[in-house]
CSV table of C-alpha atoms and ligand atoms in Angstrom, one decimal:
chain,number,residue,atom,x,y,z
Y,766,MET,CA,-63.3,-40.3,-8.8
Y,767,PRO,CA,-66.9,-39.7,-7.8
Y,768,PRO,CA,-68.6,-42.6,-6.0
Y,769,ALA,CA,-70.8,-44.9,-8.0
Y,770,VAL,CA,-74.4,-43.9,-7.2
Y,771,HIS,CA,-77.5,-45.6,-8.4
Y,772,GLY,CA,-81.0,-44.2,-8.5
Y,773,PRO,CA,-83.9,-45.8,-6.7
Y,774,GLY,CA,-84.7,-49.2,-8.1
Y,775,GLN,CA,-81.6,-49.2,-10.3
Y,776,VAL,CA,-79.1,-51.9,-9.9
Y,777,PRO,CA,-75.4,-51.8,-10.8
Y,778,ALA,CA,-74.6,-52.9,-14.3
Y,779,PRO,CA,-73.2,-56.5,-14.5
Y,780,GLY,CA,-69.6,-56.5,-13.8
Y,781,GLN,CA,-69.8,-53.3,-11.8
Y,782,ASP,CA,-69.7,-54.6,-8.3
Y,783,PRO,CA,-70.0,-51.6,-6.0
Y,784,GLY,CA,-68.3,-53.6,-3.2
Y,785,PHE,CA,-68.3,-51.4,-0.1
Y,786,GLY,CA,-69.5,-48.5,-2.2
Y,787,PRO,CA,-72.4,-46.6,-0.8
Y,788,GLY,CA,-74.2,-47.0,-4.1
Y,789,ARG,CA,-75.4,-50.3,-2.7
Y,790,LEU,CA,-77.8,-48.3,-0.5
Y,791,ARG,CA,-79.7,-47.0,-3.6
Y,792,PRO,CA,-80.0,-43.3,-2.7
Y,793,LEU,CA,-82.7,-41.3,-4.3
Y,794,LEU,CA,-80.5,-39.2,-6.6
Y,795,PRO,CA,-80.8,-36.6,-8.0
Y,796,SER,CA,-83.0,-35.6,-5.1
Y,797,PRO,CA,-86.4,-34.2,-6.1
Y,798,LEU,CA,-86.9,-30.4,-6.6
Y,799,GLU,CA,-90.5,-29.3,-5.7
Y,800,PRO,CA,-92.1,-26.0,-6.4
Y,801,LEU,CA,-93.9,-24.7,-3.4
Y,802,ASP,CA,-96.8,-22.2,-3.3
Y,803,ASP,CA,-96.1,-19.9,-0.4
Y,804,GLU,CA,-97.6,-16.5,-0.3
Y,805,ARG,CA,-94.7,-15.0,1.7
Y,806,PHE,CA,-92.6,-15.6,-1.5
Y,807,THR,CA,-95.1,-15.3,-4.3
Y,808,ARG,CA,-96.2,-11.9,-3.0
Y,809,HIS,CA,-92.7,-10.7,-3.9
Y,810,GLY,CA,-92.6,-12.4,-7.2
Y,811,VAL,CA,-90.3,-15.1,-5.9
Y,812,GLN,CA,-90.6,-18.7,-6.8
Y,813,LEU,CA,-89.7,-21.0,-3.9
Y,814,LEU,CA,-88.4,-24.5,-4.6
Y,815,LEU,CA,-87.6,-27.2,-2.1
Y,816,LYS,CA,-84.5,-29.3,-2.9
Y,817,ARG,CA,-85.5,-32.5,-1.1
Y,818,ASP,CA,-82.2,-33.8,0.1
Y,819,ASP,CA,-84.0,-35.1,3.1
Y,820,LEU,CA,-85.4,-37.9,0.8
Y,821,ILE,CA,-82.1,-39.2,-0.4
Y,822,HIS,CA,-82.0,-42.1,2.1
Y,823,PRO,CA,-84.1,-43.0,5.1
Y,824,ASP,CA,-81.1,-43.6,7.4
Y,825,LEU,CA,-78.5,-41.3,5.8
Y,826,PRO,CA,-80.6,-38.2,4.8
Y,827,GLY,CA,-79.5,-35.0,3.2
Y,828,ASN,CA,-76.1,-33.6,3.2
Y,829,LYS,CA,-75.0,-36.5,5.5
Y,830,TRP,CA,-75.3,-38.8,2.5
Y,831,ARG,CA,-73.5,-36.4,0.1
Y,832,LYS,CA,-70.6,-36.0,2.6
Y,833,LEU,CA,-70.3,-39.6,3.7
Y,834,ALA,CA,-70.6,-41.3,0.3
Y,835,PRO,CA,-67.2,-40.4,-1.1
Y,836,ASN,CA,-65.6,-41.1,2.3
Y,837,LEU,CA,-67.2,-44.6,2.5
Y,838,THR,CA,-65.8,-45.3,-0.9
Y,839,ALA,CA,-62.4,-44.2,0.2
Y,840,ALA,CA,-62.6,-46.2,3.5
Y,841,ALA,CA,-63.4,-49.4,1.5
Y,842,GLY,CA,-64.7,-51.3,4.4
Y,843,ARG,CA,-62.1,-50.3,7.0
Y,844,THR,CA,-63.3,-49.2,10.4
Y,845,VAL,CA,-64.6,-45.6,10.2
Y,846,LEU,CA,-63.8,-43.4,13.3
Y,847,THR,CA,-65.5,-40.0,13.5
Y,848,PHE,CA,-66.5,-37.3,16.0
Y,849,GLY,CA,-69.7,-35.6,17.0
Y,850,GLY,CA,-71.9,-34.1,19.8
Y,851,ALA,CA,-74.5,-35.9,21.8
Y,852,TYR,CA,-77.2,-35.2,19.1
Y,853,SER,CA,-75.0,-35.4,16.0
Y,854,ASN,CA,-76.8,-36.3,12.8
Y,855,HIS,CA,-73.4,-37.1,11.4
Y,856,LEU,CA,-72.7,-39.8,14.0
Y,857,ARG,CA,-76.2,-41.3,13.5
Y,858,ALA,CA,-75.7,-41.4,9.7
Y,859,THR,CA,-72.2,-43.0,10.0
Y,860,ALA,CA,-73.5,-45.6,12.4
Y,861,ALA,CA,-76.4,-46.5,10.1
Y,862,ALA,CA,-74.0,-46.8,7.1
Y,863,GLY,CA,-71.8,-49.2,9.1
Y,864,ARG,CA,-74.8,-51.4,9.9
Y,865,LEU,CA,-76.1,-51.3,6.3
Y,866,LEU,CA,-72.8,-51.8,4.5
Y,867,GLY,CA,-71.2,-54.0,7.2
Y,868,PHE,CA,-68.1,-52.1,8.3
Y,869,PRO,CA,-67.2,-51.2,12.0
Y,870,THR,CA,-67.8,-47.7,13.3
Y,871,ILE,CA,-66.4,-45.8,16.2
Y,872,GLY,CA,-67.9,-42.5,17.5
Y,873,VAL,CA,-65.9,-40.1,19.6
Y,874,VAL,CA,-68.5,-38.1,21.5
Y,875,ARG,CA,-68.0,-34.6,23.1
Y,876,GLY,CA,-68.6,-34.6,26.8
Y,877,ASP,CA,-67.1,-37.2,29.2
Y,878,GLU,CA,-69.9,-36.6,31.7
Y,879,LEU,CA,-72.2,-38.5,29.3
Y,880,ALA,CA,-70.3,-41.7,29.9
Y,881,HIS,CA,-72.1,-42.1,33.2
Y,882,ARG,CA,-75.6,-41.4,32.0
Y,883,PRO,CA,-78.1,-43.4,30.0
Y,884,LEU,CA,-77.7,-42.8,26.3
Y,885,ASN,CA,-80.0,-40.2,24.8
Y,886,PRO,CA,-82.1,-41.5,21.9
Y,887,SER,CA,-79.7,-40.3,19.2
Y,888,LEU,CA,-76.7,-42.1,20.8
Y,889,ALA,CA,-78.8,-45.1,21.7
Y,890,GLN,CA,-79.5,-45.4,17.9
Y,891,CYS,CA,-75.8,-45.2,17.2
Y,892,ALA,CA,-75.1,-48.0,19.7
Y,893,ALA,CA,-77.9,-50.1,18.3
Y,894,ASP,CA,-76.4,-49.8,14.9
Y,895,GLY,CA,-73.2,-51.2,16.3
Y,896,MET,CA,-71.2,-48.0,16.8
Y,897,ARG,CA,-68.6,-48.2,19.6
Y,898,LEU,CA,-68.8,-44.9,21.6
Y,899,TYR,CA,-66.0,-43.1,23.4
Y,900,PHE,CA,-66.8,-40.1,25.5
Y,901,VAL,CA,-64.1,-37.5,25.8
Y,902,ASP,CA,-63.8,-34.2,27.7
Y,903,ARG,CA,-64.4,-31.0,25.8
Y,904,ARG,CA,-60.7,-30.0,25.8
Y,905,ALA,CA,-59.6,-33.3,24.2
Y,906,TYR,CA,-62.5,-33.1,21.8
Y,907,ARG,CA,-61.5,-29.6,20.7
Y,908,ALA,CA,-58.0,-30.9,20.2
Y,909,LYS,CA,-59.4,-33.7,17.9
Y,910,ALA,CA,-57.5,-36.1,20.1
Y,911,LEU,CA,-58.1,-39.8,19.4
Y,912,PRO,CA,-59.2,-41.7,22.5
Y,913,ALA,CA,-56.3,-42.7,24.7
Y,914,GLY,CA,-55.6,-46.4,24.7
Y,915,LEU,CA,-57.4,-47.1,21.4
Y,916,ASP,CA,-55.3,-48.5,18.6
Y,917,THR,CA,-56.4,-46.6,15.5
Y,918,THR,CA,-53.9,-48.1,13.1
Y,919,GLY,CA,-55.6,-48.7,9.7
Y,920,MET,CA,-58.8,-46.9,10.6
Y,921,TYR,CA,-60.4,-44.3,8.3
Y,922,VAL,CA,-60.8,-41.1,10.3
Y,923,VAL,CA,-63.6,-38.6,9.3
Y,924,PRO,CA,-63.6,-35.2,11.1
Y,925,GLU,CA,-66.5,-33.7,13.0
Y,926,GLY,CA,-69.6,-33.1,10.9
Y,927,GLY,CA,-68.0,-35.2,8.1
Y,928,SER,CA,-66.6,-32.1,6.5
Y,929,ASN,CA,-63.3,-32.9,4.8
Y,930,THR,CA,-62.1,-32.6,1.2
Y,931,ALA,CA,-63.9,-35.7,0.0
Y,932,ALA,CA,-67.1,-34.5,1.5
Y,933,VAL,CA,-66.8,-31.1,-0.2
Y,934,HIS,CA,-66.3,-32.9,-3.5
Y,935,GLY,CA,-69.4,-35.0,-2.8
Y,936,CYS,CA,-71.5,-31.9,-2.1
Y,937,ARG,CA,-70.5,-30.3,-5.5
Y,938,THR,CA,-73.0,-32.7,-7.0
Y,939,LEU,CA,-75.8,-30.9,-5.1
Y,940,GLY,CA,-74.9,-27.7,-7.0
Y,941,ARG,CA,-74.7,-29.5,-10.3
Y,942,GLU,CA,-78.2,-31.0,-9.9
Y,943,LEU,CA,-79.5,-27.4,-9.8
Y,944,HIS,CA,-78.0,-26.1,-13.1
Y,945,GLY,CA,-80.7,-24.2,-15.0
Y,946,LEU,CA,-83.3,-24.7,-12.2
Y,947,ALA,CA,-82.6,-22.0,-9.7
Y,948,ASP,CA,-81.0,-18.5,-9.4
Y,949,THR,CA,-80.3,-18.5,-5.7
Y,950,VAL,CA,-79.7,-21.6,-3.5
Y,951,ALA,CA,-80.0,-21.4,0.2
Y,952,VAL,CA,-78.6,-23.9,2.7
Y,953,ALA,CA,-78.1,-24.0,6.5
Y,954,VAL,CA,-74.5,-24.0,7.6
Y,955,GLY,CA,-73.0,-26.0,10.5
Y,956,THR,CA,-69.4,-26.8,9.7
Y,957,GLY,CA,-69.7,-25.3,6.1
Y,958,GLY,CA,-68.8,-28.4,4.1
Y,959,THR,CA,-72.1,-28.5,2.3
Y,960,LEU,CA,-72.1,-24.9,1.3
Y,961,ALA,CA,-68.4,-25.2,0.2
Y,962,GLY,CA,-69.3,-28.0,-2.2
Y,963,LEU,CA,-72.7,-26.7,-3.3
Y,964,ALA,CA,-71.3,-23.2,-4.3
Y,965,ALA,CA,-68.5,-24.9,-6.3
Y,966,GLY,CA,-71.0,-27.0,-8.2
Y,967,LEU,CA,-73.2,-24.1,-9.3
Y,968,THR,CA,-72.7,-22.5,-12.7
Y,969,ASP,CA,-72.3,-18.9,-13.9
Y,970,GLY,CA,-75.2,-16.6,-12.8
Y,971,GLN,CA,-76.2,-18.9,-9.9
Y,972,ARG,CA,-75.4,-17.9,-6.3
Y,973,ALA,CA,-75.5,-19.6,-2.9
Y,974,VAL,CA,-76.5,-18.1,0.4
Y,975,GLY,CA,-75.6,-19.9,3.6
Y,976,ILE,CA,-77.5,-19.4,6.9
Y,977,PRO,CA,-75.2,-20.2,9.8
Y,978,VAL,CA,-77.0,-21.9,12.7
Y,979,LEU,CA,-74.3,-21.1,15.2
Y,980,ARG,CA,-72.9,-17.9,16.4
Y,981,GLY,CA,-69.4,-16.6,16.1
Y,982,GLY,CA,-68.9,-15.3,12.7
Y,983,PHE,CA,-66.0,-17.7,11.9
Y,984,LEU,CA,-67.8,-19.6,9.2
Y,985,THR,CA,-66.9,-17.5,6.2
Y,986,ALA,CA,-63.2,-18.3,6.9
Y,987,ASP,CA,-64.1,-22.0,7.5
Y,988,VAL,CA,-66.0,-22.3,4.2
Y,989,ALA,CA,-63.2,-20.5,2.3
Y,990,SER,CA,-60.6,-22.8,3.8
Y,991,LEU,CA,-62.6,-25.9,3.0
Y,992,GLN,CA,-62.8,-24.7,-0.6
Y,993,GLN,CA,-59.1,-23.8,-0.6
Y,994,ALA,CA,-58.3,-27.4,0.4
Y,995,ALA,CA,-60.7,-29.0,-2.0
Y,996,PHE,CA,-60.3,-26.8,-5.1
Y,997,GLY,CA,-57.2,-24.7,-4.5
Y,998,ALA,CA,-59.1,-21.4,-4.3
Y,999,ARG,CA,-62.4,-19.8,-3.1
Y,1000,THR,CA,-64.9,-21.0,-5.7
Y,1001,GLY,CA,-68.3,-19.9,-6.9
Y,1002,ASP,CA,-70.6,-17.0,-5.9
Y,1003,TRP,CA,-71.6,-17.4,-2.2
Y,1004,ARG,CA,-72.0,-15.5,1.0
Y,1005,LEU,CA,-73.3,-16.0,4.5
Y,1006,ASP,CA,-76.2,-14.2,6.2
Y,1007,ASP,CA,-75.4,-14.3,9.9
Y,1008,ARG,CA,-78.7,-12.9,11.2
Y,1009,PHE,CA,-80.7,-16.0,11.8
Y,1010,HIS,CA,-78.8,-18.2,14.3
Y,1011,PHE,CA,-81.1,-17.2,17.2
Y,1012,GLY,CA,-78.3,-17.1,19.7
Y,1013,GLY,CA,-76.4,-20.3,18.8
Y,1014,TYR,CA,-76.5,-23.9,18.0
Y,1015,ALA,CA,-79.8,-25.6,18.9
Y,1016,ARG,CA,-81.0,-22.3,20.4
Y,1017,THR,CA,-84.5,-21.3,19.5
Y,1018,ALA,CA,-87.2,-18.7,20.1
Y,1019,PRO,CA,-91.0,-18.7,20.2
Y,1020,GLU,CA,-91.0,-16.8,16.8
Y,1021,LEU,CA,-88.8,-19.4,15.2
Y,1022,GLU,CA,-90.8,-22.3,16.6
Y,1023,ALA,CA,-94.1,-20.7,15.5
Y,1024,PHE,CA,-92.6,-20.2,12.0
Y,1025,ALA,CA,-91.5,-23.8,11.7
Y,1026,ALA,CA,-94.8,-25.2,13.1
Y,1027,GLY,CA,-96.7,-22.9,10.7
Y,1028,PHE,CA,-94.6,-24.1,7.7
Y,1029,GLU,CA,-95.3,-27.8,8.6
Y,1030,GLU,CA,-99.0,-27.1,9.0
Y,1031,LEU,CA,-99.2,-25.2,5.7
Y,1032,HIS,CA,-97.1,-27.5,3.5
Y,1033,ARG,CA,-97.3,-30.8,5.3
Y,1034,ILE,CA,-93.5,-31.1,5.3
Y,1035,PRO,CA,-91.6,-32.0,8.5
Y,1036,VAL,CA,-89.2,-29.1,9.4
Y,1037,GLU,CA,-86.0,-30.1,11.1
Y,1038,ARG,CA,-85.5,-27.5,13.8
Y,1039,VAL,CA,-81.7,-27.2,14.4
Y,1040,TYR,CA,-80.8,-26.3,10.8
Y,1041,VAL,CA,-83.7,-26.3,8.3
Y,1042,ALA,CA,-86.0,-24.1,10.3
Y,1043,LYS,CA,-83.5,-21.3,10.6
Y,1044,MET,CA,-82.7,-21.5,6.9
Y,1045,LEU,CA,-86.4,-21.2,5.9
Y,1046,TYR,CA,-87.0,-18.5,8.4
Y,1047,GLY,CA,-84.0,-16.5,7.0
Y,1048,LEU,CA,-85.3,-17.0,3.5
Y,1049,ALA,CA,-88.7,-15.7,4.3
Y,1050,ARG,CA,-87.2,-12.6,5.9
Y,1051,LEU,CA,-84.9,-12.0,2.9
Y,1052,ALA,CA,-88.0,-12.2,0.6
Y,1053,ALA,CA,-89.9,-9.8,2.9
Y,1054,ASP,CA,-87.0,-7.4,2.8
Y,1055,GLY,CA,-87.0,-7.4,-1.0
Y,1056,ALA,CA,-83.6,-9.1,-1.2
Y,1057,PHE,CA,-84.7,-11.1,-4.3
Y,1058,PRO,CA,-85.7,-9.3,-7.6
Y,1059,PRO,CA,-89.1,-10.4,-8.9
Y,1060,GLY,CA,-88.8,-13.5,-11.0
Y,1061,THR,CA,-86.0,-15.0,-8.8
Y,1062,ARG,CA,-86.2,-18.8,-8.4
Y,1063,VAL,CA,-84.9,-19.6,-4.9
Y,1064,ALA,CA,-84.1,-23.2,-4.1
Y,1065,ALA,CA,-84.1,-24.1,-0.4
Y,1066,VAL,CA,-82.0,-27.2,0.4
Y,1067,ILE,CA,-83.9,-29.4,2.8
Y,1068,THR,CA,-80.8,-30.9,4.4
Y,1069,GLY,CA,-82.5,-33.2,6.8
Y,1070,ARG,CA,-85.5,-34.3,8.7
Y,1071,PRO,CA,-86.5,-34.1,12.4
Y,1072,ALA,CA,-84.9,-37.0,14.2
Y,1073,THR,CA,-88.2,-37.9,15.9
Y,1074,ALA,CA,-90.1,-38.1,12.6
Y,1075,PRO,CA,-91.5,-41.6,12.0
Y,1076,GLY,CA,-89.5,-43.7,9.6
Q,2017,PLP,C1,-75.2,-31.5,9.5
Q,2017,PLP,C2,-76.4,-30.7,9.0
Q,2017,PLP,C3,-76.2,-29.5,8.3
Q,2017,PLP,C4,-74.9,-28.7,8.3
Q,2017,PLP,O1,-74.0,-29.1,7.3
Q,2017,PLP,P1,-72.5,-28.6,7.2
Q,2017,PLP,O2,-71.9,-29.2,6.0
Q,2017,PLP,O3,-71.9,-29.1,8.5
Q,2017,PLP,O4,-72.5,-27.1,7.2
Q,2017,PLP,C5,-77.3,-28.9,7.8
Q,2017,PLP,N1,-78.5,-29.4,7.9
Q,2017,PLP,C6,-78.7,-30.6,8.5
Q,2017,PLP,C7,-80.1,-31.1,8.7
Q,2017,PLP,C8,-77.7,-31.3,9.1
Q,2017,PLP,O5,-77.9,-32.5,9.7
């Protein structure tokens, strides 16, 4: 069953106590869809729209909300244990949810060397939100090993990046919110959970394009297997364009940085650099290459905000 969600300012109907449900956080759903006047697109007859998932919730923005919400409903107040890197948006969102909804959280962090250093701002925020942090070496992390000596009985375990079957189901709503409003939908891809759900939620004639932000070429198989697990088959019309990762996760280049800074300046919208910048850059290149027939409505999913942005 989908989680109960309530729009801004709405309150649950009497008798519908959302309990530990994430609906208590009053997400802005459906997220706004904003047309954007950008000459790099209009020149090719392409209408660019921004799907502002970054506005869903101040502490659980973007796809992190969509992926966590069904998991928090399933966890029903139990301790949530999950995994992430030192700058993981997913860890920060999980920690914030724990603080706001009042359930315990545990973060297993990649890199045992970090245990002996001051926390970076992202992990400091997790700790301030009450998350218990365990640092594990890279091999144990890859093996998805639970921290030795920690009794995890009764805990609700969410995988790295939050991408499990419940999360993929949660992201299907993103696709459904775009029925009739866009022809192509673009999203940045980390673990692939968001694309897997989005593509399944779209309707006939709509397609999704994923822009991987890491290198390796394994993500098509990952997205397909997430869909296999969630829906029993590869679902929807989607593909990846692997040309815009700029060498790997969190890697950048002067050209990408200039593009992102220019986009912020022109449109007054903060551009998150690890994911969103690469997706927008890729879209602009696709438009320039004539990949979209004139008249195409392209929705770019703004999956998050810069971590340093105020608020
Ligand atoms: C986590 C994240 C993604 C990647 O989502 P996946 O479901 O892991 O592919 C994209 N954009 C932002 C801003 C994120 O924080």
